[in-house]
Amino acid sequence: MRRAAVVIGLFLVCCTAACTLRRHVTPASPYCRGGNPLAGVYHPQRLVVKSRCRVAIGTVHEVKFEEYDGDVHNDLRPDQPYENLLSDGNGRVGGNLIVEIIPQDRSRVDVPPVGARIEVVGPWVDDTEHGWSELHPAWWISAGSIQPATDQELRAVRLLLQTGQAEP
C-alpha cells in the first residue's frame, strides 16, 4: 500500500513539473510582430506561412511599386546563409527572394534602393499562385527611405481588401 502511494506521489510530482515547464523561444528579431502575420495582405489565402518571423540578409536587385495592390515588390539576392529561404520557384525570378512591403506599412518600413545590402524581417511564406517563397509582409528593412502610400493608394487597397475588387 505504501509503495502505491509513493508511486502515485512521484507520478503527481512529475505531472506537475511537466505542466509548469514552458518552452521559451527567442524571436528571430525584435521586429517580429504578434498577431496574424498576414494582417493587411491582399488575398492572404494564396500564402502558406512557413515561419511567422524570419530574417534574411542580401542585396536588392529590383524594386517595383505594384499598382494593383499597392505593394512594393523587392527582389532580394540572399547571402549564402539565407539561400535556404528560396524554393525551386524562385529560380523564375533570378534566384531572388521576393520581399513585399504592404501599403499600410510604408509609413514605417524603409523602401530600399537597388544595389543596397539589407537585412529584412517578416513572415516567410510560400506564394501558391506564383510558386515561389517570399517574406511577406516585410515588417522591417535595415536601409532605404520611408515612402508612405498616398491617400489614394490606401483607399484603393482598403477597397481591394474589403471587396476583392480594384477601383474602376
XYZ file of C-alpha atoms in Angstrom:
168
model
C 0.000 0.000 0.000
C 2.828 2.355 0.956
C 4.608 1.577 -2.322
C 1.499 2.506 -4.354
C 1.256 5.843 -2.513
C 4.921 6.620 -3.298
C 4.450 5.749 -6.975
C 1.290 7.882 -7.196
C 3.030 10.754 -5.371
C 6.027 10.575 -7.699
C 3.693 10.483 -10.701
C 1.862 13.608 -9.492
C 5.135 15.477 -8.898
C 6.307 14.609 -12.434
C 2.977 15.688 -13.930
C 3.093 18.997 -12.065
C 6.678 19.631 -13.192
C 5.826 18.801 -16.797
C 2.821 21.124 -16.779
C 4.827 24.061 -15.456
C 7.641 23.778 -17.974
C 7.242 26.291 -20.755
C 9.111 26.374 -23.979
C 10.795 29.749 -24.282
C 11.556 30.669 -27.875
C 13.600 33.732 -28.628
C 12.128 35.627 -31.572
C 14.264 35.838 -34.707
C 14.343 39.631 -34.356
C 12.934 42.372 -32.117
C 10.998 43.480 -35.211
C 8.851 40.331 -35.238
C 5.173 41.134 -34.681
C 2.486 39.311 -32.781
C -0.990 38.589 -34.091
C -1.916 37.474 -37.568
C 1.299 37.503 -39.636
C -0.694 38.165 -42.820
C -2.745 41.094 -41.472
C -3.288 43.645 -44.247
C -2.077 41.343 -47.040
C -4.226 41.221 -50.182
C -5.588 37.729 -50.926
C -3.811 36.067 -47.952
C -5.277 32.626 -48.715
C -2.725 32.280 -51.521
C 0.108 32.408 -48.969
C 1.143 29.494 -46.753
C 3.049 30.649 -43.678
C 6.216 28.557 -43.261
C 7.538 30.647 -40.362
C 5.872 33.530 -38.505
C 9.058 35.578 -38.494
C 12.349 35.180 -40.332
C 15.378 37.308 -41.024
C 17.150 37.485 -44.383
C 20.211 39.424 -45.487
C 21.097 40.093 -49.087
C 21.361 42.585 -51.944
C 18.398 44.305 -53.598
C 18.257 43.602 -57.345
C 14.947 45.264 -58.213
C 12.290 47.466 -56.585
C 8.867 47.737 -58.165
C 5.784 49.657 -56.966
C 2.808 47.468 -57.872
C -0.237 49.456 -58.945
C -2.822 46.740 -58.414
C -2.411 46.044 -54.685
C -0.047 48.887 -53.718
C 2.720 46.564 -52.505
C 6.376 47.415 -53.030
C 7.918 44.303 -54.602
C 11.645 43.832 -53.898
C 13.839 41.160 -55.446
C 16.475 40.259 -52.860
C 19.513 38.134 -53.736
C 20.032 36.435 -50.360
C 23.504 35.967 -48.899
C 24.608 32.313 -48.813
C 23.387 31.563 -45.254
C 19.850 32.650 -46.271
C 19.598 30.782 -49.575
C 17.637 28.088 -47.717
C 14.679 30.520 -47.793
C 14.422 30.034 -51.571
C 12.229 27.426 -53.253
C 12.570 25.978 -56.751
C 10.091 28.608 -57.976
C 12.422 31.441 -57.023
C 14.558 30.387 -59.995
C 11.907 32.054 -62.212
C 12.754 35.398 -60.591
C 16.514 35.116 -60.967
C 17.066 33.129 -57.770
C 15.866 36.089 -55.735
C 13.729 36.082 -52.607
C 10.622 38.204 -53.056
C 10.145 40.778 -50.283
C 6.851 42.691 -50.223
C 6.049 45.867 -48.281
C 2.291 46.373 -47.955
C 0.825 49.902 -48.290
C -0.238 50.063 -44.625
C 3.410 49.580 -43.566
C 5.035 52.007 -45.985
C 4.958 54.776 -43.367
C 7.250 52.724 -41.105
C 9.177 50.268 -43.315
C 12.022 51.596 -45.456
C 11.920 51.050 -49.216
C 15.479 50.041 -50.105
C 17.346 51.281 -53.160
C 18.538 48.857 -55.847
C 22.027 47.632 -55.007
C 21.651 48.071 -51.237
C 22.717 45.266 -48.926
C 19.900 44.957 -46.406
C 18.521 42.931 -43.549
C 14.778 42.262 -43.705
C 12.328 40.794 -41.181
C 8.891 39.328 -41.881
C 6.848 36.149 -42.259
C 8.379 33.526 -44.562
C 5.641 32.283 -46.886
C 5.036 30.151 -49.954
C 3.110 32.073 -52.612
C 0.975 29.296 -54.085
C -0.165 31.450 -57.031
C 3.373 32.204 -58.192
C 5.111 29.116 -56.806
C 7.941 30.914 -55.011
C 8.980 31.864 -51.480
C 8.631 35.351 -50.052
C 8.998 37.439 -46.934
C 5.536 38.989 -46.985
C 4.795 41.431 -45.487
C 8.189 42.917 -44.649
C 7.976 44.322 -41.120
C 11.413 45.945 -41.080
C 14.130 46.721 -43.619
C 17.522 47.994 -42.461
C 18.212 50.573 -45.183
C 16.327 52.841 -47.520
C 13.823 55.600 -47.046
C 10.250 55.866 -45.873
C 7.914 56.339 -48.835
C 4.396 56.410 -47.378
C 1.499 55.260 -49.503
C -0.670 58.100 -50.761
C -4.234 58.544 -49.510
C -5.437 57.330 -52.922
C -3.271 54.162 -52.688
C -4.530 53.464 -49.158
C -8.186 53.949 -50.238
C -7.629 51.629 -53.193
C -6.059 48.877 -51.082
C -8.815 49.212 -48.438
C -11.398 48.674 -51.190
C -9.390 45.760 -52.570
C -9.134 44.136 -49.124
C -12.835 44.644 -48.383
C -14.342 43.678 -51.746
C -11.591 41.893 -53.644
C -12.023 44.365 -56.491
C -9.827 47.259 -57.576
C -11.085 50.794 -58.055
C -12.536 51.419 -61.510
